[in-house]
Coordinates of C-alpha atoms in Angstrom, one line a residue:
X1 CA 0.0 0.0 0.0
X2 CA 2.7 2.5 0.8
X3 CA 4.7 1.6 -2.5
X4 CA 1.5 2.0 -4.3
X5 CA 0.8 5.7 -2.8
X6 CA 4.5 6.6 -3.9
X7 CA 4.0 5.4 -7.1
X8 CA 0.8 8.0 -7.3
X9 CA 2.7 10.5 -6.1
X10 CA 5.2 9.9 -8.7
X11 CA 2.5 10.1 -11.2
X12 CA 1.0 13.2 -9.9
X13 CA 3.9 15.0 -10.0
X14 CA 4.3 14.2 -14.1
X15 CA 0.5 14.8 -14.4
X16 CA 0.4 18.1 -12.5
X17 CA 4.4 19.5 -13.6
X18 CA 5.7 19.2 -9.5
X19 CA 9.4 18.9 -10.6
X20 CA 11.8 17.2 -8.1
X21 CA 12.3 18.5 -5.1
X22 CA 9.0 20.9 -5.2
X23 CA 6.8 19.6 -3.1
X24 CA 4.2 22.6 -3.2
X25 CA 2.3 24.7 -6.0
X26 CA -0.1 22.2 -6.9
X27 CA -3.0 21.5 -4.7
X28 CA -3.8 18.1 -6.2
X29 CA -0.2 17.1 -6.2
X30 CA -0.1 18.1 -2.5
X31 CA -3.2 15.9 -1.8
X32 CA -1.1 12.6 -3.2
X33 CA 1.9 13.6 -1.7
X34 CA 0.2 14.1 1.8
X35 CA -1.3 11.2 1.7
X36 CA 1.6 9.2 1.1
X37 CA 3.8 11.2 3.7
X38 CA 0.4 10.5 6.1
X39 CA 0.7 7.1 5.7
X40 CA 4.4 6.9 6.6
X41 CA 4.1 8.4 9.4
X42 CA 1.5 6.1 10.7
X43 CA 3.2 2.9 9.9
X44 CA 5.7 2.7 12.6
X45 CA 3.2 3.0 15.1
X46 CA 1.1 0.4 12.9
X47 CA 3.5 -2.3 12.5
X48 CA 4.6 -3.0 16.1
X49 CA 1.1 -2.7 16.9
X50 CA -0.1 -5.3 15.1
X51 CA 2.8 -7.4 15.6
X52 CA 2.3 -6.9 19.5
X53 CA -1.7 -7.6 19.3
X54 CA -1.0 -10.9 17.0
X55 CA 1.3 -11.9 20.0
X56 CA -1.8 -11.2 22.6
X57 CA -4.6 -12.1 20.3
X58 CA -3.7 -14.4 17.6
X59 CA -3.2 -14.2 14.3
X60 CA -6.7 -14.2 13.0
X61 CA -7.7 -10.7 15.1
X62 CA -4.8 -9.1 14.1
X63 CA -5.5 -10.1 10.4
X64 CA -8.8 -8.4 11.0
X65 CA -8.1 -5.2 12.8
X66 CA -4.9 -4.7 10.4
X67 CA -7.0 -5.4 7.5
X68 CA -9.2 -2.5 8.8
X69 CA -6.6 -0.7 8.9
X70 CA -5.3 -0.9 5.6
X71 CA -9.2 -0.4 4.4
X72 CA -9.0 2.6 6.3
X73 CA -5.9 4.0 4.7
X74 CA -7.1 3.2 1.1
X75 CA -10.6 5.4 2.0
X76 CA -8.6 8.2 3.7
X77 CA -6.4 8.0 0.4
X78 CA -9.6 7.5 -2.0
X79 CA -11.1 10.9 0.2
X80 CA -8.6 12.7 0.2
X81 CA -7.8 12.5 -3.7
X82 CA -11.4 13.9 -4.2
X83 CA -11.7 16.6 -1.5
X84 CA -10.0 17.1 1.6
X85 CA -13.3 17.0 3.7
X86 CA -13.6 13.5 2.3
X87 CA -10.5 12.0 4.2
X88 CA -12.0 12.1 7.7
X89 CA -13.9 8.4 7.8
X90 CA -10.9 6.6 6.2
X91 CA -8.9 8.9 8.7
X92 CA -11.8 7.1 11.3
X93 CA -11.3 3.9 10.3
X94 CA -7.6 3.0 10.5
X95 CA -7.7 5.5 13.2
X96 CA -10.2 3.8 15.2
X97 CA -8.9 0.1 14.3
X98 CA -5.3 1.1 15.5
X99 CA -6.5 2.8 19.0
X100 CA -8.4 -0.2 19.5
X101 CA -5.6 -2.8 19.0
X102 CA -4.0 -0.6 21.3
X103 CA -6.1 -0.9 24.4
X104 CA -6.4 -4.7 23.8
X105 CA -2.7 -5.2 23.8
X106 CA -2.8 -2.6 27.2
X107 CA -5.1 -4.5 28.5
X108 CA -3.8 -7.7 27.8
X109 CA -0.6 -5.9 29.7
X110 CA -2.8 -5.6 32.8
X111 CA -4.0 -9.0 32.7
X112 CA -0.7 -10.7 32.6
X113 CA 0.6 -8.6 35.5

């Protein structure tokens, strides 16, 4: 998914004449690049989250809330493309699915102890 957004970024910035290292004066381009940038900053709070809930809740959860996840990223992306105002339930989703693995894995913490 991440190598996919780059790739639309790349394309953007053909489509829209962003030339390397420009990352401004195109509002469209800046909606692909932001997304991309959005999503790397989100994965290294994503991966050793999901890593840690598979650990506490198996495989089959984790495949489920990280699957949400990533359906959240690829609304937040399909949103944000069209109109900024359009990014906020993908933004929800992964959002949501990621906080929630979160608690479980604290709360799987608390048990243990």
């Amino acid at each position: 998914q991440f190598m996919a957004f780059g790739f639309l970024v790349g394309g953007a910035r053909m489509k829209h004449g962003v030339k390397a290292p420009a990352t401004t004066r195109n509002e469209i381009f800046e909606r692909y690049f932001r997304v991309h940038m959005n999503t790397l900053e989100n994965v290294p709070l994503f991966l050793p989250l999901l890593w840690l809930f598979a650990a506490a809740w198996g495989d089959t959860w984790a495949g489920i809330f990280g699957g949400a996840w990533v359906a959240g990223r690829f609304l937040y992306a399909w949103g944000y493309y069209r109109a900024v105002s359009l990014r906020l339930c993908g933004f929800g989703i992964s959002s949501s699915a990621a906080l929630l693995m979160l608690a479980a894995c604290l709360y799987a913490v608390v048990a243990a102890l």
